Amino acid sequence: MGEMVLRSFEEFYGSEYSSVFRAVSFAMGDSEEARDATQEAFRRAFVRWRRLSRHDWAGGWVMTTALNVARRMRRNDAREMSTDIPDDPVPPLALEDRVDLLDAVRTLPFRQRQAIVLFYLADLPLPVIADFMRISQGAVKAHLAQARTSLRRVMGVHHA
């Protein structure tokens, strides 16, 4: 494995925080939850910094940790609510002539949005995404394909 030399945890935090927060926020659909999960992931990274600082995958470790923390938070919240409300219902977006891509991504069903964000924004490989989502790589590919089809339709793109 390649090694990365970082001068300090503060430098790492400064360079990685916004991308981790943004990915978790889009994947989970809740900025407060994303902020809490991102902070917790960086807290865990700080505790392990002597080991993590030597690896070029430290940013990916924090990203995966933040996503896992957010997923556990969501699961715990769902247990507390104990209702039959479907996961993350997204109301249809009133489309105007021009639709912002991020708004379009927010209209996707939760699992499709999660796959899109992890693959394109977090730049995670399919096996990592499949493990995180607890589904097969084939299912991740299916979610990605469905999401791309929906985004093309919402964005008004008529060719593949």
PDB file of C-alpha atoms in Angstrom:
ATOM      1  CA  MET A   1       0.000   0.000   0.000  1.00  0.00           C
ATOM      2  CA  GLY A   2       1.140   3.495  -0.746  1.00  0.00           C
ATOM      3  CA  GLU A   3       1.882   5.849   2.059  1.00  0.00           C
ATOM      4  CA  MET A   4       0.861   9.435   2.447  1.00  0.00           C
ATOM      5  CA  VAL A   5       2.721  11.966   4.518  1.00  0.00           C
ATOM      6  CA  LEU A   6       0.513  14.454   6.307  1.00  0.00           C
ATOM      7  CA  ARG A   7       1.930  17.061   8.601  1.00  0.00           C
ATOM      8  CA  SER A   8      -0.971  17.072  11.001  1.00  0.00           C
ATOM      9  CA  PHE A   9      -4.458  15.872  11.730  1.00  0.00           C
ATOM     10  CA  GLU A  10      -5.611  19.465  11.296  1.00  0.00           C
ATOM     11  CA  GLU A  11      -4.341  19.474   7.713  1.00  0.00           C
ATOM     12  CA  PHE A  12      -6.123  16.190   7.030  1.00  0.00           C
ATOM     13  CA  TYR A  13      -9.336  17.463   8.623  1.00  0.00           C
ATOM     14  CA  GLY A  14      -9.170  20.678   6.617  1.00  0.00           C
ATOM     15  CA  SER A  15      -8.631  18.887   3.330  1.00  0.00           C
ATOM     16  CA  GLU A  16     -11.192  16.093   3.819  1.00  0.00           C
ATOM     17  CA  TYR A  17     -14.041  17.476   5.941  1.00  0.00           C
ATOM     18  CA  SER A  18     -16.104  19.161   3.233  1.00  0.00           C
ATOM     19  CA  SER A  19     -16.069  16.173   0.856  1.00  0.00           C
ATOM     20  CA  VAL A  20     -16.985  13.723   3.636  1.00  0.00           C
ATOM     21  CA  PHE A  21     -19.767  15.970   4.924  1.00  0.00           C
ATOM     22  CA  ARG A  22     -21.127  16.586   1.432  1.00  0.00           C
ATOM     23  CA  ALA A  23     -21.179  12.879   0.548  1.00  0.00           C
ATOM     24  CA  VAL A  24     -22.836  11.860   3.828  1.00  0.00           C
ATOM     25  CA  SER A  25     -25.337  14.695   3.551  1.00  0.00           C
ATOM     26  CA  PHE A  26     -26.377  13.680   0.041  1.00  0.00           C
ATOM     27  CA  ALA A  27     -26.347   9.968   0.824  1.00  0.00           C
ATOM     28  CA  MET A  28     -28.434  10.307   3.965  1.00  0.00           C
ATOM     29  CA  GLY A  29     -30.528  13.342   3.032  1.00  0.00           C
ATOM     30  CA  ASP A  30     -30.152  15.101   6.379  1.00  0.00           C
ATOM     31  CA  SER A  31     -27.486  17.747   6.973  1.00  0.00           C
ATOM     32  CA  GLU A  32     -27.734  17.669  10.777  1.00  0.00           C
ATOM     33  CA  GLU A  33     -27.329  13.889  10.803  1.00  0.00           C
ATOM     34  CA  ALA A  34     -24.466  14.236   8.311  1.00  0.00           C
ATOM     35  CA  ARG A  35     -22.708  16.815  10.479  1.00  0.00           C
ATOM     36  CA  ASP A  36     -22.955  14.565  13.539  1.00  0.00           C
ATOM     37  CA  ALA A  37     -21.784  11.484  11.627  1.00  0.00           C
ATOM     38  CA  THR A  38     -18.904  13.378   9.997  1.00  0.00           C
ATOM     39  CA  GLN A  39     -17.722  14.773  13.324  1.00  0.00           C
ATOM     40  CA  GLU A  40     -17.892  11.320  14.914  1.00  0.00           C
ATOM     41  CA  ALA A  41     -15.876   9.814  12.051  1.00  0.00           C
ATOM     42  CA  PHE A  42     -13.176  12.462  12.411  1.00  0.00           C
ATOM     43  CA  ARG A  43     -13.156  11.945  16.189  1.00  0.00           C
ATOM     44  CA  ARG A  44     -12.480   8.245  15.573  1.00  0.00           C
ATOM     45  CA  ALA A  45      -9.794   9.113  13.020  1.00  0.00           C
ATOM     46  CA  PHE A  46      -8.106  11.437  15.531  1.00  0.00           C
ATOM     47  CA  VAL A  47      -7.922   8.600  18.082  1.00  0.00           C
ATOM     48  CA  ARG A  48      -6.245   6.407  15.427  1.00  0.00           C
ATOM     49  CA  TRP A  49      -4.247   9.175  13.762  1.00  0.00           C
ATOM     50  CA  ARG A  50      -0.777   7.720  14.406  1.00  0.00           C
ATOM     51  CA  ARG A  51      -1.688   4.672  12.308  1.00  0.00           C
ATOM     52  CA  LEU A  52      -4.047   6.335   9.814  1.00  0.00           C
ATOM     53  CA  SER A  53      -1.708   9.183   8.923  1.00  0.00           C
ATOM     54  CA  ARG A  54       0.641   6.749   7.199  1.00  0.00           C
ATOM     55  CA  HIS A  55      -1.918   5.498   4.671  1.00  0.00           C
ATOM     56  CA  ASP A  56      -3.237   6.999   1.474  1.00  0.00           C
ATOM     57  CA  TRP A  57      -6.643   5.455   2.213  1.00  0.00           C
ATOM     58  CA  ALA A  58      -7.203   7.515   5.391  1.00  0.00           C
ATOM     59  CA  GLY A  59      -9.740   9.725   3.598  1.00  0.00           C
ATOM     60  CA  GLY A  60     -11.675   6.678   2.427  1.00  0.00           C
ATOM     61  CA  TRP A  61     -11.600   5.264   5.951  1.00  0.00           C
ATOM     62  CA  VAL A  62     -13.141   8.454   7.347  1.00  0.00           C
ATOM     63  CA  MET A  63     -15.741   8.537   4.540  1.00  0.00           C
ATOM     64  CA  THR A  64     -16.774   4.921   5.149  1.00  0.00           C
ATOM     65  CA  THR A  65     -16.819   5.452   8.917  1.00  0.00           C
ATOM     66  CA  ALA A  66     -19.017   8.554   8.579  1.00  0.00           C
ATOM     67  CA  LEU A  67     -21.439   6.723   6.295  1.00  0.00           C
ATOM     68  CA  ASN A  68     -21.607   3.775   8.700  1.00  0.00           C
ATOM     69  CA  VAL A  69     -22.226   6.087  11.672  1.00  0.00           C
ATOM     70  CA  ALA A  70     -25.017   7.840   9.760  1.00  0.00           C
ATOM     71  CA  ARG A  71     -26.548   4.511   8.792  1.00  0.00           C
ATOM     72  CA  ARG A  72     -26.539   3.376  12.455  1.00  0.00           C
ATOM     73  CA  MET A  73     -28.084   6.685  13.521  1.00  0.00           C
ATOM     74  CA  ARG A  74     -30.847   6.240  10.963  1.00  0.00           C
ATOM     75  CA  ARG A  75     -31.453   2.652  12.075  1.00  0.00           C
ATOM     76  CA  ASN A  76     -31.666   3.736  15.728  1.00  0.00           C
ATOM     77  CA  ASP A  77     -34.030   6.589  14.850  1.00  0.00           C
ATOM     78  CA  ALA A  78     -36.243   4.179  12.922  1.00  0.00           C
ATOM     79  CA  ARG A  79     -36.397   1.838  15.907  1.00  0.00           C
ATOM     80  CA  GLU A  80     -37.412   4.698  18.177  1.00  0.00           C
ATOM     81  CA  MET A  81     -40.162   5.849  15.810  1.00  0.00           C
ATOM     82  CA  SER A  82     -41.544   2.310  15.343  1.00  0.00           C
ATOM     83  CA  THR A  83     -43.936   3.327  12.594  1.00  0.00           C
ATOM     84  CA  ASP A  84     -44.545   1.925   9.147  1.00  0.00           C
ATOM     85  CA  ILE A  85     -43.488   5.089   7.321  1.00  0.00           C
ATOM     86  CA  PRO A  86     -41.327   4.111   4.325  1.00  0.00           C
ATOM     87  CA  ASP A  87     -37.628   4.984   4.460  1.00  0.00           C
ATOM     88  CA  ASP A  88     -36.894   8.536   3.404  1.00  0.00           C
ATOM     89  CA  PRO A  89     -39.956   9.431   1.329  1.00  0.00           C
ATOM     90  CA  VAL A  90     -38.978  12.081  -1.203  1.00  0.00           C
ATOM     91  CA  PRO A  91     -41.791  14.290  -2.456  1.00  0.00           C
ATOM     92  CA  PRO A  92     -41.791  14.855  -6.210  1.00  0.00           C
ATOM     93  CA  LEU A  93     -39.837  17.917  -7.239  1.00  0.00           C
ATOM     94  CA  ALA A  94     -41.689  20.596  -9.189  1.00  0.00           C
ATOM     95  CA  LEU A  95     -39.550  20.633 -12.307  1.00  0.00           C
ATOM     96  CA  GLU A  96     -38.794  23.886 -14.046  1.00  0.00           C
ATOM     97  CA  ASP A  97     -37.115  24.418 -17.396  1.00  0.00           C
ATOM     98  CA  ARG A  98     -33.687  23.881 -15.863  1.00  0.00           C
ATOM     99  CA  VAL A  99     -33.138  21.443 -13.039  1.00  0.00           C
ATOM    100  CA  ASP A 100     -30.034  21.504 -10.935  1.00  0.00           C
ATOM    101  CA  LEU A 101     -28.312  18.125 -10.830  1.00  0.00           C
ATOM    102  CA  LEU A 102     -28.153  18.083  -7.036  1.00  0.00           C
ATOM    103  CA  ASP A 103     -31.867  18.767  -6.810  1.00  0.00           C
ATOM    104  CA  ALA A 104     -32.423  15.948  -9.280  1.00  0.00           C
ATOM    105  CA  VAL A 105     -30.283  13.578  -7.193  1.00  0.00           C
ATOM    106  CA  ARG A 106     -32.358  14.474  -4.141  1.00  0.00           C
ATOM    107  CA  THR A 107     -35.504  13.247  -5.938  1.00  0.00           C
ATOM    108  CA  LEU A 108     -34.110   9.724  -6.323  1.00  0.00           C
ATOM    109  CA  PRO A 109     -35.287   6.918  -4.050  1.00  0.00           C
ATOM    110  CA  PHE A 110     -32.995   6.577  -1.048  1.00  0.00           C
ATOM    111  CA  ARG A 111     -31.018   3.503  -2.219  1.00  0.00           C
ATOM    112  CA  GLN A 112     -30.442   4.953  -5.704  1.00  0.00           C
ATOM    113  CA  ARG A 113     -29.337   8.278  -4.225  1.00  0.00           C
ATOM    114  CA  GLN A 114     -27.021   6.446  -1.857  1.00  0.00           C
ATOM    115  CA  ALA A 115     -25.422   4.446  -4.697  1.00  0.00           C
ATOM    116  CA  ILE A 116     -24.975   7.549  -6.882  1.00  0.00           C
ATOM    117  CA  VAL A 117     -23.374   9.568  -4.094  1.00  0.00           C
ATOM    118  CA  LEU A 118     -21.044   6.782  -2.972  1.00  0.00           C
ATOM    119  CA  PHE A 119     -19.958   5.974  -6.519  1.00  0.00           C
ATOM    120  CA  TYR A 120     -19.670   9.424  -8.102  1.00  0.00           C
ATOM    121  CA  LEU A 121     -19.200  11.838  -5.219  1.00  0.00           C
ATOM    122  CA  ALA A 122     -17.326   9.682  -2.691  1.00  0.00           C
ATOM    123  CA  ASP A 123     -15.530   7.832  -5.524  1.00  0.00           C
ATOM    124  CA  LEU A 124     -15.771   4.517  -3.680  1.00  0.00           C
ATOM    125  CA  PRO A 125     -15.278   1.224  -5.561  1.00  0.00           C
ATOM    126  CA  LEU A 126     -18.235  -1.126  -6.139  1.00  0.00           C
ATOM    127  CA  PRO A 127     -17.141  -3.734  -3.538  1.00  0.00           C
ATOM    128  CA  VAL A 128     -16.966  -1.063  -0.817  1.00  0.00           C
ATOM    129  CA  ILE A 129     -20.350   0.368  -1.813  1.00  0.00           C
ATOM    130  CA  ALA A 130     -21.894  -3.116  -1.856  1.00  0.00           C
ATOM    131  CA  ASP A 131     -20.491  -3.840   1.590  1.00  0.00           C
ATOM    132  CA  PHE A 132     -21.711  -0.520   2.963  1.00  0.00           C
ATOM    133  CA  MET A 133     -25.195  -0.913   1.485  1.00  0.00           C
ATOM    134  CA  ARG A 134     -25.229  -4.616   2.436  1.00  0.00           C
ATOM    135  CA  ILE A 135     -26.201  -5.689  -1.054  1.00  0.00           C
ATOM    136  CA  SER A 136     -24.436  -7.441  -3.942  1.00  0.00           C
ATOM    137  CA  GLN A 137     -22.289  -5.587  -6.443  1.00  0.00           C
ATOM    138  CA  GLY A 138     -24.895  -6.482  -9.061  1.00  0.00           C
ATOM    139  CA  ALA A 139     -27.580  -4.763  -6.979  1.00  0.00           C
ATOM    140  CA  VAL A 140     -25.345  -1.681  -6.684  1.00  0.00           C
ATOM    141  CA  LYS A 141     -24.968  -1.655 -10.472  1.00  0.00           C
ATOM    142  CA  ALA A 142     -28.742  -1.967 -10.842  1.00  0.00           C
ATOM    143  CA  HIS A 143     -29.327   0.970  -8.470  1.00  0.00           C
ATOM    144  CA  LEU A 144     -26.765   3.022 -10.398  1.00  0.00           C
ATOM    145  CA  ALA A 145     -28.374   2.188 -13.749  1.00  0.00           C
ATOM    146  CA  GLN A 146     -31.869   3.006 -12.474  1.00  0.00           C
ATOM    147  CA  ALA A 147     -30.616   6.260 -10.957  1.00  0.00           C
ATOM    148  CA  ARG A 148     -28.858   7.306 -14.172  1.00  0.00           C
ATOM    149  CA  THR A 149     -32.026   6.571 -16.163  1.00  0.00           C
ATOM    150  CA  SER A 150     -34.110   8.652 -13.743  1.00  0.00           C
ATOM    151  CA  LEU A 151     -31.591  11.491 -13.780  1.00  0.00           C
ATOM    152  CA  ARG A 152     -31.516  11.548 -17.594  1.00  0.00           C
ATOM    153  CA  ARG A 153     -35.311  11.753 -17.626  1.00  0.00           C
ATOM    154  CA  VAL A 154     -35.462  14.474 -14.947  1.00  0.00           C
ATOM    155  CA  MET A 155     -32.656  16.459 -16.562  1.00  0.00           C
ATOM    156  CA  GLY A 156     -34.263  16.165 -20.001  1.00  0.00           C
ATOM    157  CA  VAL A 157     -31.424  14.181 -21.571  1.00  0.00           C
ATOM    158  CA  HIS A 158     -32.902  11.866 -24.195  1.00  0.00           C
ATOM    159  CA  HIS A 159     -29.840   9.833 -25.137  1.00  0.00           C
ATOM    160  CA  ALA A 160     -27.582   7.519 -23.123  1.00  0.00           C
TER     161      ALA A 160
END
